[in-house]
Coordinates of N, CA and C in Angstrom, one line a residue:
Chain A
X1 N -23.9 -1.8 -16.8 CA -22.4 -1.6 -16.6 C -21.8 -0.2 -15.9
X2 N -21.0 -0.4 -15.3 CA -20.7 0.8 -14.5 C -19.6 1.7 -15.1
X3 N -19.8 2.8 -14.7 CA -19.1 4.2 -15.3 C -18.8 5.2 -14.4
X4 N -17.8 5.8 -14.6 CA -17.5 6.9 -13.9 C -16.8 8.4 -14.9
X5 N -17.2 9.1 -14.8 CA -16.8 9.8 -15.5 C -16.1 11.3 -14.4
X6 N -15.0 11.7 -15.2 CA -14.5 12.9 -14.4 C -14.1 13.9 -15.9
X7 N -14.3 14.8 -16.0 CA -14.3 15.3 -16.9 C -13.1 16.7 -17.3
X8 N -13.0 17.0 -15.7 CA -11.7 17.5 -16.0 C -10.4 17.2 -16.2
X9 N -9.5 17.1 -16.6 CA -8.3 16.7 -16.2 C -7.5 17.4 -15.7
X10 N -7.2 18.9 -15.7 CA -6.5 19.9 -14.7 C -7.3 20.6 -14.4
X11 N -7.2 20.4 -12.6 CA -8.1 21.8 -12.6 C -7.1 22.9 -11.9
X12 N -7.2 23.6 -12.3 CA -5.6 24.7 -11.4 C -6.6 25.9 -11.1
X13 N -6.1 26.5 -9.4 CA -7.1 27.4 -8.7 C -5.5 27.9 -7.7
X14 N -6.0 29.4 -6.8 CA -5.4 29.7 -6.6 C -5.1 29.3 -5.0
X15 N -4.1 29.0 -4.4 CA -4.6 29.1 -3.1 C -5.6 29.7 -2.0
X16 N -6.1 29.2 -0.9 CA -7.3 29.9 -0.4 C -9.4 30.2 -1.8
X17 N -9.1 29.6 -2.5 CA -10.1 29.7 -4.0 C -10.9 28.5 -3.8
X18 N -12.1 28.5 -3.9 CA -12.8 26.9 -3.3 C -12.6 26.4 -4.6
X19 N -13.0 24.6 -4.2 CA -12.4 23.9 -5.3 C -13.6 22.8 -5.3
X20 N -13.9 22.5 -7.0 CA -15.0 21.7 -6.9 C -14.4 21.0 -7.9
X21 N -14.0 19.0 -7.5 CA -13.5 18.6 -8.5 C -15.0 17.4 -9.1
X22 N -15.5 17.6 -10.1 CA -16.5 17.2 -10.8 C -16.3 15.6 -11.0
X23 N -17.4 14.4 -10.4 CA -17.2 12.9 -10.4 C -19.0 12.6 -11.3
X24 N -19.1 12.4 -12.0 CA -20.3 11.7 -12.6 C -20.5 10.6 -12.9
X25 N -21.6 9.2 -12.8 CA -21.3 7.8 -12.7 C -22.6 7.5 -12.7
X26 N -22.6 6.4 -13.9 CA -23.8 5.4 -14.7 C -23.2 4.2 -13.9
X27 N -24.9 3.8 -13.3 CA -24.8 2.5 -12.5 C -26.3 2.1 -12.1
X28 N -26.9 1.2 -12.2 CA -28.1 0.9 -12.2 C -28.5 0.1 -11.3
X29 N -27.8 -0.3 -10.0 CA -27.9 -0.2 -8.9 C -27.6 0.7 -7.9
X30 N -27.3 0.5 -6.6 CA -27.2 1.5 -5.5 C -25.5 1.6 -5.1
X31 N -25.2 2.6 -5.8 CA -23.7 3.0 -6.1 C -23.4 2.9 -4.3
X32 N -22.1 2.8 -4.6 CA -21.1 2.8 -3.0 C -19.9 4.0 -4.1
X33 N -19.4 5.5 -3.6 CA -18.8 5.8 -4.0 C -17.4 6.3 -3.3
X34 N -16.4 6.8 -3.5 CA -15.2 7.3 -3.4 C -14.6 7.8 -3.8
X35 N -13.5 8.8 -3.0 CA -12.0 9.6 -3.8 C -11.5 9.3 -2.9
X36 N -10.5 8.7 -4.0 CA -8.8 8.5 -4.0 C -8.1 9.7 -4.2
X37 N -7.3 10.0 -3.4 CA -6.0 10.9 -4.1 C -4.8 10.3 -4.3
X38 N -3.5 10.5 -5.1 CA -2.0 10.0 -5.0 C -1.4 11.4 -4.9
X39 N -0.8 11.8 -4.0 CA 0.1 12.8 -3.9 C 1.4 12.6 -4.4
X40 N 2.4 13.7 -4.7 CA 3.7 13.8 -5.4 C 4.2 12.1 -4.7
X41 N 4.7 11.4 -5.2 CA 5.5 9.9 -4.9 C 5.1 9.2 -3.7
X42 N 3.9 9.3 -3.6 CA 3.0 8.8 -2.8 C 1.9 7.6 -3.4
X43 N 1.7 6.6 -2.1 CA 1.2 5.8 -3.3 C -0.9 6.0 -3.4
X44 N -1.2 5.7 -4.3 CA -2.8 5.7 -3.7 C -3.6 5.4 -2.7
X45 N -4.3 6.8 -2.2 CA -5.1 6.3 -0.8 C -6.7 7.0 -0.8
X46 N -7.3 6.1 -0.3 CA -8.3 6.8 0.1 C -8.6 7.7 0.5
X47 N -9.2 8.7 0.1 CA -10.1 9.7 0.6 C -11.1 10.2 1.6
X48 N -11.5 9.7 0.5 CA -13.5 10.0 1.5 C -14.6 8.7 0.8
X49 N -15.6 8.3 1.5 CA -16.2 7.5 0.8 C -17.5 7.8 1.4
X50 N -18.7 7.4 0.5 CA -19.2 8.6 0.9 C -20.2 8.1 1.7
X51 N -20.4 6.7 2.0 CA -21.2 6.1 3.4 C -21.1 6.5 4.7
X52 N -19.5 6.9 4.6 CA -19.2 7.2 5.8 C -19.7 9.1 6.2
X53 N -19.9 9.5 5.1 CA -20.2 11.1 5.7 C -19.6 12.0 6.2
X54 N -18.0 11.8 6.3 CA -16.8 12.3 6.8 C -16.1 13.6 6.0
X55 N -15.9 14.3 6.6 CA -14.9 15.5 6.0 C -13.7 14.8 6.4
X56 N -12.8 15.1 5.6 CA -11.5 14.9 5.5 C -10.5 15.7 4.9
X57 N -9.9 16.2 5.6 CA -8.7 17.4 5.0 C -9.4 18.7 4.9
X58 N -10.2 18.8 5.1 CA -11.3 19.5 4.6 C -12.0 19.2 3.3
X59 N -12.0 18.5 3.1 CA -12.9 17.6 1.8 C -14.3 17.7 2.0
X60 N -15.3 17.4 1.1 CA -16.5 16.6 1.6 C -16.9 16.4 0.2
X61 N -18.0 15.5 0.2 CA -18.2 15.2 -1.1 C -19.8 14.4 -0.6
X62 N -21.0 14.9 -1.3 CA -22.1 14.5 -1.3 C -22.6 13.5 -2.3
X63 N -23.5 12.8 -2.3 CA -23.9 11.8 -3.3 C -25.2 11.9 -3.5
X64 N -25.4 13.2 -4.8 CA -26.6 13.0 -5.4 C -27.4 12.7 -6.4
X65 N -28.2 11.5 -6.1 CA -28.6 10.3 -7.1 C -29.2 10.8 -8.4
X66 N -29.8 12.1 -7.7 CA -30.9 12.5 -9.0 C -29.7 13.4 -9.9
X67 N -28.6 13.5 -9.8 CA -28.0 13.7 -10.8 C -27.2 13.3 -11.3
X68 N -26.9 11.8 -10.6 CA -25.8 11.0 -10.4 C -23.9 11.4 -10.1
X69 N -24.3 12.3 -9.5 CA -23.1 13.0 -9.4 C -22.5 13.1 -7.6
X70 N -21.2 12.9 -7.5 CA -19.9 12.9 -6.5 C -19.2 13.8 -6.1
X71 N -19.6 15.0 -6.8 CA -18.3 15.6 -6.7 C -17.5 16.3 -5.3
X72 N -16.3 16.7 -5.5 CA -16.0 16.8 -4.2 C -15.2 18.0 -4.0
X73 N -15.7 18.4 -2.9 CA -15.7 20.5 -2.6 C -14.3 20.6 -1.5
X74 N -14.0 21.3 -1.5 CA -13.5 22.5 -0.2 C -13.2 24.1 -0.2
X75 N -14.1 24.3 0.5 CA -14.0 26.1 0.6 C -12.8 26.5 0.0
X76 N -12.1 26.1 0.5 CA -10.4 27.0 0.7 C -9.2 26.0 0.2
X77 N -8.8 26.3 -0.6 CA -7.9 25.2 -0.8 C -6.6 25.3 -0.7
X78 N -5.6 24.6 -0.2 CA -4.5 24.8 0.1 C -3.2 23.8 -1.0
X79 N -2.2 24.8 -0.6 CA -1.3 24.1 -1.9 C -0.8 22.8 -1.3
X80 N -1.0 22.1 -0.5 CA -0.7 20.7 0.2 C -1.8 19.7 -0.4
X81 N -2.8 20.3 -1.1 CA -4.5 19.7 -1.5 C -3.5 19.1 -3.1
X82 N -2.4 19.6 -3.5 CA -2.2 19.5 -5.3 C -2.0 17.7 -5.2
X83 N -2.5 17.6 -6.5 CA -2.7 15.9 -5.9 C -3.4 16.0 -7.4
X84 N -2.9 14.2 -7.5 CA -4.6 13.6 -8.3 C -5.3 13.0 -7.8
X85 N -6.6 13.1 -8.1 CA -8.1 12.7 -7.3 C -8.5 12.0 -8.3
X86 N -9.2 11.0 -7.7 CA -10.0 9.9 -8.5 C -11.0 9.7 -8.3
X87 N -12.2 9.6 -8.5 CA -13.3 9.0 -8.1 C -13.7 7.9 -8.7
X88 N -14.1 7.2 -7.2 CA -15.0 5.4 -8.2 C -15.7 5.0 -7.6
X89 N -16.4 4.0 -7.9 CA -17.5 3.6 -8.5 C -17.8 2.0 -7.5
X90 N -18.9 1.3 -6.8 CA -18.9 0.1 -6.9 C -20.1 -0.4 -6.1
X91 N -20.4 -1.2 -6.9 CA -22.0 -1.4 -6.2 C -22.2 -2.0 -4.8
X92 N -23.3 -1.6 -4.4 CA -23.4 -1.3 -3.0 C -24.0 -2.5 -2.9
X93 N -24.0 -4.0 -2.9 CA -24.5 -5.3 -3.1 C -23.3 -6.2 -1.9
X94 N -24.1 -7.1 -1.5 CA -23.2 -8.4 -0.7 C -22.4 -9.1 -1.6
X95 N -21.1 -9.9 -1.4 CA -20.5 -9.9 -2.0 C -19.6 -9.5 -2.8
X96 N -18.7 -9.9 -3.6 CA -17.7 -8.6 -4.3 C -18.1 -8.3 -4.8
X97 N -17.6 -7.1 -5.2 CA -18.0 -6.1 -6.0 C -16.7 -5.1 -6.6
X98 N -16.2 -5.1 -8.0 CA -15.3 -4.5 -8.2 C -15.8 -3.1 -8.0
X99 N -14.3 -2.0 -7.7 CA -14.6 -0.7 -8.0 C -13.8 -0.2 -9.4
X100 N -14.8 0.6 -9.5 CA -14.3 0.8 -11.3 C -13.9 2.8 -10.9
X101 N -12.4 2.8 -11.9 CA -12.1 4.6 -11.7 C -12.9 5.0 -13.2
X102 N -12.5 6.6 -12.2 CA -12.9 7.6 -13.4 C -11.4 7.5 -14.1
X103 N -11.1 8.8 -15.0 CA -9.7 8.9 -15.4 C -9.1 9.7 -14.3
X104 N -9.8 10.4 -13.5 CA -8.2 11.5 -12.6 C -8.4 12.9 -12.9
X105 N -8.6 13.6 -11.8 CA -8.0 14.9 -12.1 C -6.9 15.3 -11.5
X106 N -6.4 16.5 -12.0 CA -4.9 16.3 -11.1 C -5.7 18.4 -10.7
X107 N -5.4 18.4 -9.6 CA -5.5 19.7 -8.6 C -4.3 20.2 -9.0
X108 N -4.5 21.5 -9.1 CA -2.8 22.0 -9.0 C -3.1 23.7 -8.2
X109 N -3.0 23.8 -6.6 CA -3.2 24.9 -6.0 C -1.6 25.7 -6.0
X110 N -2.0 26.8 -6.7 CA -0.9 27.4 -6.7 C -0.7 29.1 -5.8
X111 N -0.1 29.0 -4.9 CA 0.1 30.3 -4.0 C 0.1 31.7 -4.4
Chain B
X1 N -1.5 -4.2 11.8 CA -2.1 -3.6 10.7 C -1.8 -4.2 9.6
X2 N -2.4 -3.9 8.7 CA -2.5 -4.3 7.2 C -1.7 -3.9 6.1
X3 N -0.7 -4.5 6.0 CA 0.4 -3.7 4.5 C 0.5 -4.6 3.1
X4 N 0.9 -3.8 2.3 CA 1.0 -4.6 1.1 C 2.2 -4.4 0.2
X5 N 2.5 -4.9 -0.2 CA 4.2 -4.7 -0.7 C 4.5 -5.4 -2.0
X6 N 4.5 -4.5 -3.0 CA 5.0 -5.1 -4.4 C 6.0 -4.9 -4.9
X7 N 6.4 -5.0 -5.7 CA 8.3 -5.4 -6.7 C 8.2 -6.0 -7.9
X8 N 9.4 -5.8 -8.3 CA 10.3 -4.7 -8.6 C 9.3 -3.6 -8.5
X9 N 10.1 -2.1 -8.2 CA 9.6 -0.6 -7.8 C 9.5 -0.1 -9.3
X10 N 11.1 -0.6 -9.9 CA 10.5 -0.1 -12.0 C 11.5 -1.3 -12.2
X11 N 11.3 -1.4 -13.9 CA 12.0 -2.3 -14.8 C 12.1 -2.2 -15.9
X12 N 13.3 -2.5 -16.5 CA 13.0 -2.2 -17.6 C 13.6 -3.5 -18.3
X13 N 12.5 -3.6 -20.1 CA 12.7 -5.0 -19.6 C 12.6 -5.2 -21.5
X14 N 13.4 -5.6 -22.4 CA 13.3 -5.8 -23.5 C 12.0 -6.7 -24.3
X15 N 11.8 -6.1 -25.4 CA 10.6 -7.0 -25.6 C 10.1 -8.3 -26.4
X16 N 9.7 -9.1 -26.0 CA 9.5 -10.3 -26.2 C 10.1 -11.3 -25.2
X17 N 10.3 -10.5 -23.8 CA 11.3 -10.9 -22.4 C 10.2 -11.1 -21.9
X18 N 10.1 -12.0 -20.4 CA 9.2 -12.7 -19.5 C 8.7 -11.3 -18.6
X19 N 8.0 -11.3 -18.0 CA 7.5 -10.7 -16.5 C 6.9 -11.2 -15.8
X20 N 7.4 -11.1 -14.5 CA 6.6 -10.9 -13.1 C 7.1 -10.3 -12.2
X21 N 5.6 -9.9 -11.6 CA 5.8 -8.4 -10.8 C 5.3 -9.6 -9.9
X22 N 5.4 -9.2 -8.2 CA 5.0 -9.4 -7.2 C 4.2 -9.0 -6.1
X23 N 3.0 -9.4 -5.2 CA 2.7 -9.0 -4.7 C 2.0 -9.4 -3.3
X24 N 2.5 -8.9 -2.2 CA 2.2 -9.8 -1.0 C 1.0 -9.1 0.1
X25 N 0.7 -9.0 0.6 CA -0.2 -8.9 1.3 C 0.2 -9.2 3.0
X26 N -0.2 -8.4 3.9 CA 0.3 -8.7 5.3 C -0.7 -8.2 6.6
X27 N -0.8 -9.5 6.9 CA -1.8 -8.4 8.3 C -3.4 -9.0 8.1
X28 N -3.7 -9.7 7.4 CA -4.9 -10.3 7.0 C -5.1 -11.5 6.2
X29 N -6.3 -12.2 6.4 CA -6.4 -13.0 5.4 C -7.6 -13.2 4.4
X30 N -7.6 -13.8 3.2 CA -8.2 -13.9 2.6 C -8.9 -12.6 1.9
X31 N -8.0 -11.9 1.6 CA -8.1 -10.7 0.5 C -8.9 -10.9 -0.6
X32 N -9.5 -10.0 -1.3 CA -9.5 -9.7 -2.1 C -8.6 -8.5 -3.2
X33 N -7.3 -9.7 -4.1 CA -6.6 -9.4 -4.6 C -6.7 -8.5 -6.2
X34 N -6.2 -7.3 -7.0 CA -6.2 -6.8 -8.0 C -5.1 -6.7 -8.6
X35 N -5.3 -6.0 -9.4 CA -4.3 -5.4 -10.6 C -4.0 -4.3 -11.1
X36 N -3.7 -3.5 -11.1 CA -4.8 -2.2 -12.4 C -3.4 -1.6 -12.7
X37 N -3.6 -1.4 -13.9 CA -3.0 -0.5 -14.8 C -2.9 1.4 -14.9
X38 N -2.4 2.0 -14.6 CA -2.4 3.4 -14.5 C -1.5 3.6 -15.7
X39 N -2.4 5.0 -16.6 CA -2.0 5.0 -17.9 C -3.0 6.7 -18.0
X40 N -1.4 7.5 -18.1 CA -1.8 8.7 -18.6 C -3.0 9.0 -19.2
X41 N -4.2 10.1 -19.1 CA -5.3 9.9 -19.5 C -6.3 9.1 -19.5
X42 N -6.0 8.0 -19.0 CA -7.0 7.2 -19.4 C -7.3 6.1 -17.6
X43 N -6.4 7.0 -16.4 CA -7.2 6.5 -15.5 C -6.9 4.8 -15.0
X44 N -7.2 4.6 -13.9 CA -6.9 3.4 -13.4 C -7.4 1.9 -13.7
X45 N -6.8 1.4 -14.6 CA -8.0 0.3 -15.7 C -7.3 -1.0 -14.7
X46 N -8.6 -1.9 -14.2 CA -8.7 -3.1 -13.6 C -7.8 -4.2 -14.8
X47 N -7.3 -5.0 -14.4 CA -6.7 -5.9 -15.1 C -7.4 -6.9 -15.0
X48 N -6.8 -7.2 -13.7 CA -7.4 -8.4 -12.4 C -7.7 -8.8 -11.3
X49 N -8.9 -9.6 -10.8 CA -8.9 -9.7 -9.8 C -9.2 -11.0 -9.1
X50 N -8.7 -11.5 -7.7 CA -9.1 -12.5 -7.4 C -9.6 -12.4 -6.1
X51 N -10.9 -13.4 -5.7 CA -11.1 -13.6 -4.6 C -11.2 -14.6 -3.7
X52 N -10.1 -15.4 -4.4 CA -9.5 -16.6 -3.3 C -8.4 -17.3 -4.0
X53 N -7.9 -18.4 -3.7 CA -6.6 -18.8 -4.3 C -6.9 -19.4 -5.4
X54 N -6.0 -19.5 -6.6 CA -6.9 -19.8 -7.7 C -7.9 -19.3 -8.3
X55 N -7.8 -18.5 -7.6 CA -9.8 -18.1 -8.7 C -9.2 -16.7 -8.9
X56 N -8.8 -15.7 -10.9 CA -8.3 -15.1 -10.9 C -9.8 -14.8 -12.3
X57 N -10.0 -13.6 -12.3 CA -11.1 -13.0 -13.3 C -10.0 -11.8 -14.0
X58 N -10.5 -11.9 -15.3 CA -9.6 -11.3 -16.5 C -10.6 -10.5 -16.2
X59 N -10.2 -8.5 -16.7 CA -11.3 -7.6 -17.6 C -11.1 -7.2 -18.2
X60 N -9.8 -7.5 -19.0 CA -9.7 -6.8 -20.3 C -8.6 -8.0 -21.3
X61 N -8.9 -8.1 -22.6 CA -7.8 -9.1 -22.9 C -6.8 -8.4 -23.4
X62 N -5.5 -9.5 -23.0 CA -4.0 -8.3 -22.5 C -3.5 -9.4 -23.3
X63 N -2.1 -9.3 -22.7 CA -0.9 -10.0 -23.2 C -0.1 -10.5 -21.7
X64 N -1.4 -10.4 -20.9 CA -1.1 -10.4 -18.9 C -1.7 -11.7 -18.7
X65 N -1.0 -11.7 -17.8 CA -1.8 -13.3 -17.0 C -1.1 -12.9 -15.9
X66 N -2.5 -13.3 -14.8 CA -1.9 -13.3 -12.9 C -2.4 -14.5 -12.6
X67 N -1.7 -14.8 -10.9 CA -1.8 -15.9 -10.7 C -2.0 -15.5 -9.3
X68 N -2.3 -16.6 -8.3 CA -2.2 -16.6 -6.8 C -2.5 -17.7 -6.2
X69 N -1.1 -17.8 -5.8 CA -0.6 -19.4 -5.6 C -0.8 -19.6 -4.4
X70 N -0.9 -18.1 -3.4 CA -0.9 -18.5 -1.9 C -2.2 -17.2 -1.2
X71 N -2.5 -17.3 -0.7 CA -3.9 -16.8 -0.1 C -3.5 -15.1 0.1
X72 N -1.9 -14.8 0.2 CA -2.1 -13.4 0.1 C -0.5 -13.0 -0.8
X73 N -0.7 -13.5 -1.8 CA 0.2 -13.5 -2.7 C -0.6 -13.8 -4.0
X74 N 0.0 -12.2 -5.2 CA -0.7 -12.2 -6.5 C 0.2 -11.7 -7.4
X75 N 0.8 -12.3 -8.4 CA 1.8 -12.3 -9.2 C 0.9 -11.5 -10.7
X76 N 1.9 -11.1 -11.6 CA 1.3 -10.7 -12.4 C 2.8 -10.9 -13.3
X77 N 2.0 -11.5 -14.7 CA 2.7 -12.5 -15.2 C 2.2 -12.3 -17.0
X78 N 4.0 -12.2 -17.8 CA 4.1 -12.2 -19.3 C 4.9 -12.8 -19.7
X79 N 4.8 -13.9 -21.2 CA 5.7 -14.6 -21.5 C 6.5 -13.8 -22.5
X80 N 5.9 -13.0 -23.6 CA 6.4 -12.4 -23.9 C 6.3 -10.7 -24.2
X81 N 6.5 -9.5 -23.3 CA 6.6 -8.5 -23.9 C 6.2 -8.1 -24.6
X82 N 5.6 -7.2 -24.4 CA 4.7 -5.9 -26.3 C 5.3 -4.6 -25.3
X83 N 5.2 -3.9 -26.5 CA 5.9 -2.3 -26.2 C 5.1 -1.9 -25.3
X84 N 3.6 -2.1 -25.5 CA 2.3 -1.4 -25.2 C 1.8 -2.0 -24.0
X85 N 2.9 -2.9 -23.6 CA 3.1 -3.4 -21.6 C 3.3 -2.5 -20.9
X86 N 4.3 -1.3 -21.7 CA 4.8 -0.6 -20.5 C 3.7 0.2 -19.5
X87 N 4.2 0.8 -18.4 CA 2.6 1.4 -17.7 C 3.0 1.4 -16.5
X88 N 2.6 1.7 -15.4 CA 2.7 1.4 -14.0 C 1.9 1.2 -13.6
X89 N 2.1 -0.3 -13.1 CA 1.3 -1.2 -12.7 C 0.8 -1.7 -10.8
X90 N -0.5 -1.5 -10.6 CA -0.7 -1.8 -9.2 C -1.0 -2.5 -8.5
X91 N -0.6 -3.3 -6.9 CA -1.4 -4.1 -6.3 C -2.2 -3.6 -6.2
X92 N -3.2 -4.1 -5.5 CA -4.5 -3.5 -4.3 C -4.8 -4.7 -3.6
X93 N -5.4 -4.6 -2.5 CA -6.2 -5.6 -1.5 C -7.5 -4.6 -0.8
X94 N -8.4 -5.6 -0.6 CA -9.8 -5.0 0.0 C -10.2 -6.4 1.1
X95 N -11.0 -6.0 1.8 CA -11.1 -6.8 2.6 C -12.5 -6.1 3.5
X96 N -12.7 -7.3 4.5 CA -13.9 -6.9 5.4 C -13.6 -6.4 6.4
X97 N -13.5 -4.8 6.3 CA -12.4 -4.3 7.7 C -13.6 -3.7 9.1
X98 N -14.3 -2.8 8.1 CA -15.5 -2.5 9.5 C -16.7 -2.4 9.3
X99 N -17.1 -3.6 8.6 CA -18.3 -4.3 8.4 C -19.3 -3.6 7.5
X100 N -19.3 -2.0 6.7 CA -19.9 -1.3 6.1 C -19.7 -1.7 4.3
X101 N -18.5 -2.2 3.8 CA -18.1 -2.8 3.1 C -16.8 -3.4 3.0
X102 N -16.6 -4.0 2.0 CA -15.6 -4.7 1.4 C -14.9 -4.1 0.4
X103 N -15.4 -2.7 0.1 CA -15.0 -2.3 -1.1 C -13.4 -1.0 -1.3
X104 N -13.8 -0.5 0.4 CA -12.5 0.1 0.1 C -11.0 -0.9 -0.5
X105 N -10.3 0.2 -0.7 CA -9.2 -0.7 -1.6 C -8.2 -0.2 -1.5
X106 N -6.8 -0.9 -0.7 CA -5.7 -0.4 -0.6 C -4.7 -0.2 -1.0
X107 N -4.0 0.7 -2.1 CA -2.9 0.1 -2.9 C -1.5 0.1 -2.3
X108 N -0.5 -0.5 -3.0 CA 0.6 -0.9 -3.4 C 1.2 0.7 -3.5
X109 N 2.7 0.3 -3.8 CA 3.7 1.9 -4.0 C 3.6 2.0 -5.8
X110 N 3.7 0.7 -6.0 CA 3.5 0.7 -7.9 C 4.5 0.0 -8.5
X111 N 4.7 -0.3 -9.7 CA 5.5 -0.6 -10.0 C 5.6 -0.2 -12.4
X112 N 7.2 0.7 -11.9 CA 7.0 1.4 -13.4 C 7.5 -0.1 -14.1
X113 N 7.1 -0.5 -15.3 CA 7.6 -0.8 -16.4 C 7.7 -0.1 -17.7
X114 N 9.0 -0.6 -18.3 CA 9.2 0.3 -19.5 C 9.9 -0.9 -20.4
X115 N 9.1 -1.1 -21.2 CA 9.4 -1.7 -22.1 C 10.1 -1.7 -23.7
X116 N 11.2 -1.7 -23.6 CA 12.2 -1.1 -24.8 C 12.6 -1.7 -26.0

């Protein structure tokens, strides 16, 4: 079964501080991992996916299969990063694969 | 470009009344369609998904049902609402856009349902 765990409900940091949002997963096959973000009054949207190996808005996330983790990191947090962040997992196979989300972490960046 | 719309944005319904939330996708064909419920402390729970017209898969037993009468239309329904049906409902779609995977999901604006 697919499972995603985000242990922190709330992460509060000061502007300029480093940020790490934790995500651990459980999946027997080859996973595909995503981070979604929901800013205040906006729809939930894709932030980044591990397969693209990209940095979006200064955020990066590396898939660690040994630790089954996909933590989201940013070296210097900005106030506009305050939002709800969801980690998500899908199976990496051909055909339809449903996406399973974690419970989310609210990031609050204070000035 | 692809867009997704769902309505109504907010809804207040009495217990025992019916429900119909609608969702449409434009700019793509044969999308995978989803209904999620977002609850505080529970994250995003997948309720239903559909890979084609008339094909509905239910993820959790509940008081709700879903239908897909057209390729780009997805409807969430209930015959008799319960208080526990209150929540934020999200419609979403996915499709093979970039050749890497069809698993990137795009969400609608969401619908707040309050059952009183």
